Amino acid sequence: KDWEIVRFSSERVIMRTVIEGKSTEIYLIAELDGQVAVYMNDIEKGPILIEKTDIPISVLPEDEIRRIKDGIHVTGEETLVKLLSDYNS
């Protein structure tokens, strides 16, 4: 990618670039048998189960349980991993 010089002086140079994300996949976090489950959102086939976690939704805060039951759409694997990590802590 190209770098752009934002600001410079005799003491400092500030540069900027755009780095594409690793994943633009859209995931769906939902409930399956009382557990947090992860689905990949396929445009043609609909949600495809890719992982049933060992995280029971009953240990999560009430508002998060409601969000999961409604289905949470997440863009990118990095965001997905962070959210699941938050649920595990």
Coordinates of N, CA, C and O in Angstrom, one line a residue:
K1 N 0.8 -1.2 0.0 CA 0.0 0.0 0.0 C 0.9 1.2 0.0 O 2.0 1.2 0.5
D2 N 0.3 2.3 -0.5 CA 1.0 3.6 -0.5 C 0.9 4.3 0.8 O -0.1 4.3 1.5
W3 N 2.0 4.9 1.2 CA 2.1 5.7 2.4 C 1.9 7.2 2.1 O 2.3 7.6 1.0
E4 N 1.2 7.9 2.9 CA 1.0 9.3 2.8 C 1.6 10.1 3.9 O 1.5 9.7 5.1
I5 N 2.4 11.1 3.6 CA 3.0 12.0 4.6 C 1.9 12.9 5.1 O 1.4 13.7 4.3
V6 N 1.5 12.8 6.4 CA 0.5 13.6 7.0 C 1.1 15.0 7.5 O 0.6 16.0 7.2
R7 N 2.3 14.9 8.1 CA 2.9 16.0 8.7 C 4.4 15.7 8.9 O 4.7 14.6 9.2
F8 N 5.2 16.7 8.7 CA 6.6 16.5 9.0 C 7.3 17.8 9.4 O 6.8 18.9 9.2
S9 N 8.3 17.6 10.2 CA 9.2 18.7 10.7 C 10.6 18.2 10.8 O 10.8 17.0 10.5
S10 N 11.5 19.0 11.2 CA 12.9 18.5 11.4 C 13.0 17.4 12.5 O 14.0 16.7 12.5
E11 N 12.0 17.3 13.4 CA 12.1 16.4 14.5 C 11.2 15.2 14.3 O 11.4 14.2 14.9
R12 N 10.2 15.3 13.5 CA 9.2 14.2 13.4 C 8.5 14.1 12.0 O 8.3 15.1 11.3
V13 N 8.2 12.9 11.6 CA 7.5 12.6 10.4 C 6.3 11.7 10.8 O 6.4 10.7 11.4
I14 N 5.1 12.2 10.4 CA 3.9 11.4 10.6 C 3.3 10.9 9.3 O 3.1 11.7 8.4
M15 N 3.2 9.6 9.2 CA 2.8 9.0 7.9 C 1.5 8.2 8.2 O 1.3 7.7 9.3
R16 N 0.8 7.9 7.1 CA -0.5 7.1 7.2 C -0.6 6.2 6.0 O -0.2 6.6 4.9
T17 N -1.2 5.0 6.2 CA -1.6 4.1 5.2 C -2.8 3.4 5.5 O -3.2 3.4 6.7
V18 N -3.5 2.8 4.6 CA -4.7 2.0 4.8 C -4.3 0.6 4.6 O -3.7 0.2 3.6
I19 N -4.7 -0.2 5.6 CA -4.4 -1.7 5.6 C -5.7 -2.4 5.6 O -6.6 -2.2 6.4
E20 N -5.9 -3.2 4.6 CA -7.1 -4.0 4.4 C -7.3 -5.0 5.6 O -6.3 -5.6 6.0
G21 N -8.5 -5.2 6.1 CA -8.7 -6.1 7.1 C -8.5 -7.6 6.6 O -8.5 -7.8 5.4
K22 N -8.3 -8.5 7.5 CA -8.0 -9.8 7.2 C -9.3 -10.6 6.7 O -9.2 -11.4 5.9
S23 N -10.4 -10.2 7.3 CA -11.6 -10.9 6.9 C -12.8 -9.9 6.9 O -12.9 -9.1 7.7
T24 N -13.6 -10.1 5.8 CA -14.8 -9.3 5.7 C -16.0 -10.2 5.8 O -17.1 -9.8 5.5
E25 N -15.8 -11.5 6.2 CA -16.9 -12.4 6.4 C -17.9 -11.9 7.4 O -17.5 -11.2 8.4
I26 N -19.2 -12.2 7.2 CA -20.2 -11.8 8.2 C -20.6 -13.0 8.9 O -21.0 -14.0 8.4
Y27 N -20.5 -12.9 10.2 CA -20.9 -14.0 11.1 C -22.2 -13.7 11.9 O -22.5 -12.5 12.1
L28 N -22.8 -14.7 12.4 CA -24.0 -14.5 13.2 C -23.8 -15.2 14.5 O -23.5 -16.4 14.5
I29 N -23.9 -14.5 15.6 CA -23.8 -15.2 16.9 C -25.3 -15.3 17.4 O -26.0 -14.4 17.4
A30 N -25.6 -16.6 17.7 CA -27.0 -16.9 18.2 C -26.9 -18.0 19.2 O -25.9 -18.5 19.6
E31 N -28.1 -18.4 19.7 CA -28.2 -19.4 20.7 C -28.5 -20.8 20.0 O -29.3 -20.9 19.1
L32 N -27.9 -21.8 20.5 CA -28.2 -23.2 20.1 C -28.1 -24.1 21.3 O -27.0 -24.2 21.9
D33 N -29.2 -24.6 21.7 CA -29.3 -25.5 22.9 C -28.7 -24.9 24.1 O -28.0 -25.5 24.9
G34 N -29.0 -23.6 24.3 CA -28.6 -22.9 25.5 C -27.1 -22.5 25.5 O -26.6 -21.9 26.4
Q35 N -26.4 -22.7 24.4 CA -25.0 -22.3 24.2 C -24.9 -21.2 23.2 O -25.8 -21.0 22.3
V36 N -23.8 -20.5 23.2 CA -23.5 -19.5 22.2 C -23.0 -20.2 21.0 O -22.1 -21.1 21.1
A37 N -23.6 -19.9 19.8 CA -23.2 -20.6 18.6 C -22.8 -19.6 17.5 O -23.3 -18.4 17.6
V38 N -21.9 -20.0 16.6 CA -21.4 -19.1 15.6 C -21.8 -19.6 14.2 O -21.6 -20.8 14.0
Y39 N -22.4 -18.8 13.4 CA -22.9 -19.2 12.1 C -22.2 -18.3 11.1 O -21.9 -17.1 11.4
M40 N -21.8 -18.8 9.9 CA -21.4 -18.0 8.8 C -22.6 -17.6 8.0 O -23.4 -18.5 7.7
N41 N -22.7 -16.3 7.7 CA -23.9 -15.9 6.9 C -23.6 -16.1 5.4 O -22.9 -15.3 4.8
D42 N -24.2 -17.1 4.8 CA -24.1 -17.4 3.4 C -25.3 -16.7 2.7 O -26.4 -17.0 3.1
I43 N -25.0 -15.9 1.7 CA -26.1 -15.2 1.0 C -27.1 -16.1 0.4 O -28.3 -15.9 0.4
E44 N -26.6 -17.2 -0.2 CA -27.5 -18.1 -0.9 C -28.1 -19.1 0.0 O -29.3 -19.5 -0.2
K45 N -27.4 -19.7 0.9 CA -27.8 -20.8 1.8 C -28.4 -20.3 3.1 O -29.0 -21.1 3.8
G46 N -28.1 -19.1 3.5 CA -28.5 -18.6 4.8 C -27.4 -19.0 5.9 O -26.3 -19.3 5.5
P47 N -27.8 -18.9 7.1 CA -26.8 -19.2 8.2 C -26.3 -20.6 8.2 O -27.1 -21.6 8.1
I48 N -25.0 -20.8 8.3 CA -24.4 -22.2 8.3 C -23.6 -22.3 9.6 O -22.7 -21.5 9.9
L49 N -24.0 -23.3 10.5 CA -23.3 -23.4 11.7 C -21.8 -23.8 11.5 O -21.5 -24.7 10.8
I50 N -20.9 -23.0 12.2 CA -19.5 -23.3 12.1 C -18.9 -23.6 13.4 O -17.9 -24.3 13.5
E51 N -19.6 -23.2 14.5 CA -19.1 -23.6 15.8 C -20.2 -23.5 16.9 O -20.9 -22.5 17.0
K52 N -20.3 -24.5 17.7 CA -21.2 -24.4 18.9 C -20.2 -24.3 20.1 O -19.4 -25.3 20.3
T53 N -20.1 -23.2 20.7 CA -19.1 -23.0 21.8 C -19.6 -23.7 23.0 O -20.7 -24.2 23.1
D54 N -18.7 -23.7 24.0 CA -19.0 -24.3 25.3 C -19.4 -23.2 26.3 O -19.4 -23.3 27.5
I55 N -19.8 -22.0 25.7 CA -20.3 -20.9 26.6 C -21.8 -20.9 26.7 O -22.5 -20.7 25.8
P56 N -22.2 -21.2 28.0 CA -23.7 -21.1 28.2 C -24.2 -19.7 28.2 O -23.5 -18.8 28.8
I57 N -25.3 -19.4 27.5 CA -25.8 -18.0 27.5 C -26.3 -17.6 28.9 O -26.3 -16.4 29.2
S58 N -26.6 -18.6 29.8 CA -27.1 -18.3 31.1 C -26.1 -17.5 32.0 O -26.5 -16.9 32.9
V59 N -24.8 -17.6 31.6 CA -23.8 -16.9 32.4 C -23.6 -15.5 32.0 O -22.8 -14.7 32.6
L60 N -24.2 -15.1 30.9 CA -24.1 -13.7 30.4 C -25.1 -12.8 31.0 O -26.1 -13.2 31.5
P61 N -24.8 -11.5 30.9 CA -25.8 -10.5 31.4 C -27.1 -10.5 30.6 O -27.1 -10.9 29.4
E62 N -28.1 -10.2 31.2 CA -29.5 -10.2 30.6 C -29.6 -9.5 29.2 O -30.2 -10.1 28.3
D63 N -29.0 -8.3 29.1 CA -29.1 -7.6 27.9 C -28.3 -8.3 26.7 O -28.7 -8.3 25.6
E64 N -27.2 -9.0 27.1 CA -26.4 -9.7 26.1 C -27.2 -11.0 25.7 O -27.2 -11.4 24.5
I65 N -27.9 -11.6 26.6 CA -28.7 -12.8 26.3 C -29.8 -12.4 25.3 O -30.0 -13.1 24.3
R66 N -30.4 -11.3 25.5 CA -31.5 -10.8 24.5 C -30.9 -10.6 23.2 O -31.4 -10.9 22.1
R67 N -29.7 -9.9 23.1 CA -29.0 -9.7 21.8 C -28.7 -11.0 21.1 O -28.9 -11.1 19.9
I68 N -28.2 -12.0 21.8 CA -27.9 -13.2 21.2 C -29.1 -13.9 20.7 O -29.1 -14.5 19.6
K69 N -30.2 -13.9 21.5 CA -31.4 -14.5 21.1 C -32.0 -13.9 19.8 O -32.6 -14.5 19.0
D70 N -31.7 -12.5 19.7 CA -32.1 -11.8 18.5 C -31.2 -12.1 17.3 O -31.5 -11.9 16.1
G71 N -30.0 -12.5 17.6 CA -28.9 -12.7 16.6 C -28.0 -11.5 16.5 O -28.5 -10.4 16.2
I72 N -26.7 -11.6 16.7 CA -25.8 -10.5 16.6 C -25.0 -10.8 15.3 O -24.3 -11.8 15.1
H73 N -25.0 -9.8 14.4 CA -24.2 -9.9 13.2 C -22.8 -9.2 13.4 O -22.8 -8.1 14.0
V74 N -21.8 -9.9 13.1 CA -20.4 -9.5 13.3 C -19.7 -9.5 12.0 O -19.7 -10.6 11.3
T75 N -18.9 -8.5 11.7 CA -18.1 -8.5 10.5 C -16.7 -8.7 10.8 O -16.1 -7.9 11.6
G76 N -16.1 -9.7 10.2 CA -14.6 -10.0 10.4 C -14.3 -10.9 11.5 O -15.0 -10.9 12.6
E77 N -13.4 -11.8 11.2 CA -13.0 -12.8 12.2 C -12.3 -12.2 13.5 O -12.6 -12.7 14.6
E78 N -11.6 -11.1 13.3 CA -11.0 -10.5 14.5 C -12.0 -10.0 15.5 O -11.9 -10.2 16.7
T79 N -13.1 -9.4 14.9 CA -14.2 -8.9 15.8 C -14.9 -10.0 16.5 O -15.3 -10.0 17.6
L80 N -15.1 -11.1 15.7 CA -15.8 -12.3 16.2 C -15.0 -12.9 17.4 O -15.5 -13.2 18.5
V81 N -13.7 -13.1 17.2 CA -12.8 -13.6 18.2 C -12.8 -12.8 19.5 O -12.9 -13.3 20.6
K82 N -12.8 -11.4 19.3 CA -12.8 -10.5 20.4 C -14.1 -10.7 21.2 O -14.1 -10.7 22.5
L83 N -15.2 -10.7 20.5 CA -16.5 -10.8 21.2 C -16.6 -12.2 22.0 O -17.1 -12.2 23.1
L84 N -16.2 -13.3 21.3 CA -16.3 -14.6 22.0 C -15.3 -14.6 23.2 O -15.7 -15.2 24.2
S85 N -14.2 -13.9 23.1 CA -13.3 -13.8 24.2 C -13.9 -13.0 25.4 O -13.7 -13.4 26.5
D86 N -14.6 -12.0 25.1 CA -15.3 -11.2 26.1 C -16.3 -12.1 26.8 O -16.5 -12.0 28.0
Y87 N -17.0 -13.0 26.1 CA -18.0 -13.8 26.7 C -17.4 -14.9 27.6 O -18.0 -15.3 28.6
N88 N -16.2 -15.3 27.3 CA -15.5 -16.3 28.1 C -14.8 -15.8 29.3 O -14.5 -16.5 30.2
S89 N -14.7 -14.4 29.5 CA -14.1 -13.9 30.6 C -15.0 -13.5 31.7 O -16.2 -13.5 31.7

